[in-house]
PDB file of C-alpha atoms in Angstrom:
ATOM      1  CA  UNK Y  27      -6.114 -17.741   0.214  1.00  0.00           C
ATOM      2  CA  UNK Y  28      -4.467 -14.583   1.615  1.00  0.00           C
ATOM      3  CA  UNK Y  29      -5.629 -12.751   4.691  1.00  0.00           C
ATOM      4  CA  UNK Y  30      -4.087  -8.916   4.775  1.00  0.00           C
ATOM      5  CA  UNK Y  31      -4.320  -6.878   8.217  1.00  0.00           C
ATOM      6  CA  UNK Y  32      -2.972  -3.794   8.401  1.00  0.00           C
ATOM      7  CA  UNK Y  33      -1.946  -1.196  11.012  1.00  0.00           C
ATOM      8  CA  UNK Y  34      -0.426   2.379  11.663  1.00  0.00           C
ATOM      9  CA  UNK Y  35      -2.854   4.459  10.509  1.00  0.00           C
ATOM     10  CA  UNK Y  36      -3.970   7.640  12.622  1.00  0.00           C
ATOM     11  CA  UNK Y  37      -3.456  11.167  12.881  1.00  0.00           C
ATOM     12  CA  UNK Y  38      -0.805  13.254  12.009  1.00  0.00           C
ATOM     13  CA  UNK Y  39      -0.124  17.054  11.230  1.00  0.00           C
ATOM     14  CA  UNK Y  40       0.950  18.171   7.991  1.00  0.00           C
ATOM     15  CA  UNK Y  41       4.907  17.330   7.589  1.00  0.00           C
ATOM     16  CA  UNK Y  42       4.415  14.361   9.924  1.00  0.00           C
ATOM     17  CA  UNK Y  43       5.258  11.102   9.028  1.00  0.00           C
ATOM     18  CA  UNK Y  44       3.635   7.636   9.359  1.00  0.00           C
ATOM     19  CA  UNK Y  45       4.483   3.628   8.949  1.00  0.00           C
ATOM     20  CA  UNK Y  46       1.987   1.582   7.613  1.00  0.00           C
ATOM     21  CA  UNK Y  47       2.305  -1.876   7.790  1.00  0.00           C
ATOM     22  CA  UNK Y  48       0.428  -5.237   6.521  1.00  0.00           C
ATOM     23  CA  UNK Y  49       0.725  -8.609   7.974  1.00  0.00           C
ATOM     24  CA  UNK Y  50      -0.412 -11.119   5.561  1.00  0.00           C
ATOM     25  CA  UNK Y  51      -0.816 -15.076   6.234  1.00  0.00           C
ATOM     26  CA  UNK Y  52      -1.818 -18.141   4.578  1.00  0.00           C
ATOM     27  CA  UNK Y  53      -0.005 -18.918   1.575  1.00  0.00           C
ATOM     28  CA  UNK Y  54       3.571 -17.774   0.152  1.00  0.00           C
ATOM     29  CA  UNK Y  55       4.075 -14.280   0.610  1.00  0.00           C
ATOM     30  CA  UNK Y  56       6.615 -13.741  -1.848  1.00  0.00           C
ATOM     31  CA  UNK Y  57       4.187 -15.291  -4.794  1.00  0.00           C
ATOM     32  CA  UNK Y  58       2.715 -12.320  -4.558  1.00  0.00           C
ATOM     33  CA  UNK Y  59       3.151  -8.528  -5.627  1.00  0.00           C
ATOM     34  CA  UNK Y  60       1.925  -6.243  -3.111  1.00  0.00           C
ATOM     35  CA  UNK Y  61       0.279  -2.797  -3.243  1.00  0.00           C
ATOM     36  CA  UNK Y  62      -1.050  -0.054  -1.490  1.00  0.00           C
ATOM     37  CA  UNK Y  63      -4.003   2.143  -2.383  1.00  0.00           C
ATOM     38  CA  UNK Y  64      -5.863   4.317  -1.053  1.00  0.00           C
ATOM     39  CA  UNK Y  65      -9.556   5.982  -1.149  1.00  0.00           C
ATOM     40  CA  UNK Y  66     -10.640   9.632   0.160  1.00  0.00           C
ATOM     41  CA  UNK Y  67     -13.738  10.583   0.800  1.00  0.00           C
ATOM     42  CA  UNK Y  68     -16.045  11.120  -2.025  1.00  0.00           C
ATOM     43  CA  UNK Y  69     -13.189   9.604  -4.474  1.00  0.00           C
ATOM     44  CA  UNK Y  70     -12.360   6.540  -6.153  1.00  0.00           C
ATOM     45  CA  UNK Y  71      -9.716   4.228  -5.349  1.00  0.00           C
ATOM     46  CA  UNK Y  72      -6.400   4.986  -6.284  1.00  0.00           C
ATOM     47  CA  UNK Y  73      -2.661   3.191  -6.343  1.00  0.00           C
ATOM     48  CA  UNK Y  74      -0.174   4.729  -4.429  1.00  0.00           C
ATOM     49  CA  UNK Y  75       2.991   2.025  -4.313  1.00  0.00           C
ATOM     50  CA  UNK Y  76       3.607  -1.466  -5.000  1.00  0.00           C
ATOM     51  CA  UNK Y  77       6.973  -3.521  -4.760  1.00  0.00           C
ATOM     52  CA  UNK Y  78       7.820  -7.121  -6.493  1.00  0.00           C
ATOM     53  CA  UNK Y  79       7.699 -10.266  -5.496  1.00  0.00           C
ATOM     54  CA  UNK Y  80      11.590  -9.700  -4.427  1.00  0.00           C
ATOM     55  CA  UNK Y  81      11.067  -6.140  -3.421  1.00  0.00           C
ATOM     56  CA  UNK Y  82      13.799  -5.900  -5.423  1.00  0.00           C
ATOM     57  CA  UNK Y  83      11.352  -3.524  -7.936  1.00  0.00           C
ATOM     58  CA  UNK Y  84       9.436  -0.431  -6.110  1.00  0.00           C
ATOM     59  CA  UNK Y  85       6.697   1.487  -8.054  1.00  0.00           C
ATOM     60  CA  UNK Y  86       4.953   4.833  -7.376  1.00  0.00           C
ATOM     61  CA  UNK Y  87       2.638   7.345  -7.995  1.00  0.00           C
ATOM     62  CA  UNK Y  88       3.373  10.295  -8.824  1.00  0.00           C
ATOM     63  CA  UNK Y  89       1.751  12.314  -6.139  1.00  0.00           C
ATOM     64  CA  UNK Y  90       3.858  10.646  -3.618  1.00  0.00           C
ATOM     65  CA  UNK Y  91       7.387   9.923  -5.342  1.00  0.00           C
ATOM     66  CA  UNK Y  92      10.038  10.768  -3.153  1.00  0.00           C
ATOM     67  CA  UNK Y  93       7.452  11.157  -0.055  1.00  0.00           C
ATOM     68  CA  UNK Y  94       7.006   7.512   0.498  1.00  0.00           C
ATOM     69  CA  UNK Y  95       8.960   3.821   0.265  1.00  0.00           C
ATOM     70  CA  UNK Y  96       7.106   0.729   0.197  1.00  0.00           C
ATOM     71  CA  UNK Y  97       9.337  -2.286   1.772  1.00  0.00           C
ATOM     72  CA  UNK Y  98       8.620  -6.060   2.407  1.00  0.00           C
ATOM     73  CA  UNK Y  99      10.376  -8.516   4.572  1.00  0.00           C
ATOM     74  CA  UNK Y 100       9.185 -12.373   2.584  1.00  0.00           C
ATOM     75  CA  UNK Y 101      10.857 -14.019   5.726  1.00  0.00           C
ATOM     76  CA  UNK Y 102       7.974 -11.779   8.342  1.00  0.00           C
ATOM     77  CA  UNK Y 103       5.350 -11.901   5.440  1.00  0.00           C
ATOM     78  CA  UNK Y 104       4.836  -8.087   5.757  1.00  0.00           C
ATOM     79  CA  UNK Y 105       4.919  -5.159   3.848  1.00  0.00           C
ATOM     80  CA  UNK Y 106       5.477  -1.459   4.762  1.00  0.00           C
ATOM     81  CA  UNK Y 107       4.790   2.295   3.116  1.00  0.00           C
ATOM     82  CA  UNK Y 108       6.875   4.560   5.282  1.00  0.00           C
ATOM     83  CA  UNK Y 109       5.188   7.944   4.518  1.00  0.00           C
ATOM     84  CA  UNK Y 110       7.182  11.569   5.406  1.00  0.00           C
ATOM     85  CA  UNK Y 111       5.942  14.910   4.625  1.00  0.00           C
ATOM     86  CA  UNK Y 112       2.231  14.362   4.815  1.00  0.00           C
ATOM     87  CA  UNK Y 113      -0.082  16.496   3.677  1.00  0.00           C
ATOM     88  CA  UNK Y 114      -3.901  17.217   4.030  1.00  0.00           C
ATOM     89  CA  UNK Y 115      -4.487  15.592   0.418  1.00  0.00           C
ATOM     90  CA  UNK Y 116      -3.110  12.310   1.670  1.00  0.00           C
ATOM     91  CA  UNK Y 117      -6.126  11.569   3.972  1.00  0.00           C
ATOM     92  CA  UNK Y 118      -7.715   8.376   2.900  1.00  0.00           C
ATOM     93  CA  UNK Y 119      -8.191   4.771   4.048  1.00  0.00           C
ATOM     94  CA  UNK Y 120      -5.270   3.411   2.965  1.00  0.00           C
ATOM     95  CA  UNK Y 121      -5.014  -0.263   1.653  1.00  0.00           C
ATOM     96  CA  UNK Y 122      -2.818  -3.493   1.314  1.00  0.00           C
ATOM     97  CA  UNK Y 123      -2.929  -5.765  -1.513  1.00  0.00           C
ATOM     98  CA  UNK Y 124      -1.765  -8.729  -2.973  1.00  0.00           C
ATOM     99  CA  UNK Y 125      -1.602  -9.699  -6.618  1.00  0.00           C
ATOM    100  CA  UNK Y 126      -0.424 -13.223  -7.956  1.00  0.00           C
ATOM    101  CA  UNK Y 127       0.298 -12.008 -11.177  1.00  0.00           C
ATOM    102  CA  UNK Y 128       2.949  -9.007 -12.255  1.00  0.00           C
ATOM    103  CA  UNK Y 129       1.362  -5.830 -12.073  1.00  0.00           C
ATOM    104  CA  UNK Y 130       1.396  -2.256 -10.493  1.00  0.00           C
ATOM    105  CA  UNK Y 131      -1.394   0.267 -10.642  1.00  0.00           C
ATOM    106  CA  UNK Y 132      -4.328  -1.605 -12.070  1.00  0.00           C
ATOM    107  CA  UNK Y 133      -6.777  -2.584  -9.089  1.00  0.00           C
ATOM    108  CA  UNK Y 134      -8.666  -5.827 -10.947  1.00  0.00           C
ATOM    109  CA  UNK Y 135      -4.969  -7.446 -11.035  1.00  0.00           C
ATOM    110  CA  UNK Y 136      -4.617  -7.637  -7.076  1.00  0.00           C
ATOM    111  CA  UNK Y 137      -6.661 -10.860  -5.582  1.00  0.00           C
ATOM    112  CA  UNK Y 138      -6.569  -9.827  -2.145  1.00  0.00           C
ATOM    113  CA  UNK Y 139      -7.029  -6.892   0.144  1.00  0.00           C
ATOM    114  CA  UNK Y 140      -7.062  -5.782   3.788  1.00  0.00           C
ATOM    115  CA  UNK Y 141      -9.861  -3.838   5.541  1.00  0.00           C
ATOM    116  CA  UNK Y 142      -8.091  -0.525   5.259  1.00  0.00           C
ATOM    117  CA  UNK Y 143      -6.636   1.959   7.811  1.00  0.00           C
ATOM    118  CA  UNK Y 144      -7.269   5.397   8.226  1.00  0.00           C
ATOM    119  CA  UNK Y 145      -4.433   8.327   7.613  1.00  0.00           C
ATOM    120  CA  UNK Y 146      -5.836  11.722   8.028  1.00  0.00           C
ATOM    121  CA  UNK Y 147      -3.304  15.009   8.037  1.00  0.00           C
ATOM    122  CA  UNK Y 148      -4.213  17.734   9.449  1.00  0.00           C
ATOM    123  CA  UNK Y 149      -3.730  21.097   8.376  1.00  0.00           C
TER     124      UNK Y 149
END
């Protein structure tokens, strides 16, 4: 079992930047590939990064390439999604995830996942 908890969500203006982090604990961290996703209102679910069980392997989507860097320290069981130049369409609950198998994007792959915090840019 894997509890995720993450933090550093709030408000920011467009251009702003934000860390995101999730704390996970029980068993091995680095057994597991971790995501983030995110929902906005009225949408589904959608990936946004996910790094391998080394971190050694990073993964985006394409709507934030270049804007954000996911990051995991094994040793502090964490993982982080710096995000810079925000904009309005990244408002969502953003989410942490852990998969015990190698994946990247597909959802029913990751076994666990946090409660979510909320990012909202303002215009």
């Amino acid at each position: 079992q894997v509890q995720l908890v993450e933090s550093g969500g709030g408000l920011v203006q467009t251009g702003g930047s934000l860390t995101l982090s999730c704390a996970a604990s029980g068993r091995t961290f680095s057994a597991y590939v971790m995501g983030w996703f995110r929902q906005a209102p009225g949408k589904e679910r959608e990936f946004v990064a996910a790094i391998s069980f080394s971190g050694a392997r990073t993964y985006y989507a394409d709507s934030v390439k270049g804007r954000f860097t996911i990051s995991r320290d094994n040793a502090k069981k964490t993982v982080s999604l710096q995000m810079n130049s925000l904009k309005p369409e990244d408002t969502a609950v953003y989410y942490c995830a852990a998969a015990s198998v190698f994946t990247t994007a597909r959802e029913k792959d990751y076994d666990y996942w946090g409660q979510g915090t909320q990012v909202t840019v303002s215009s």
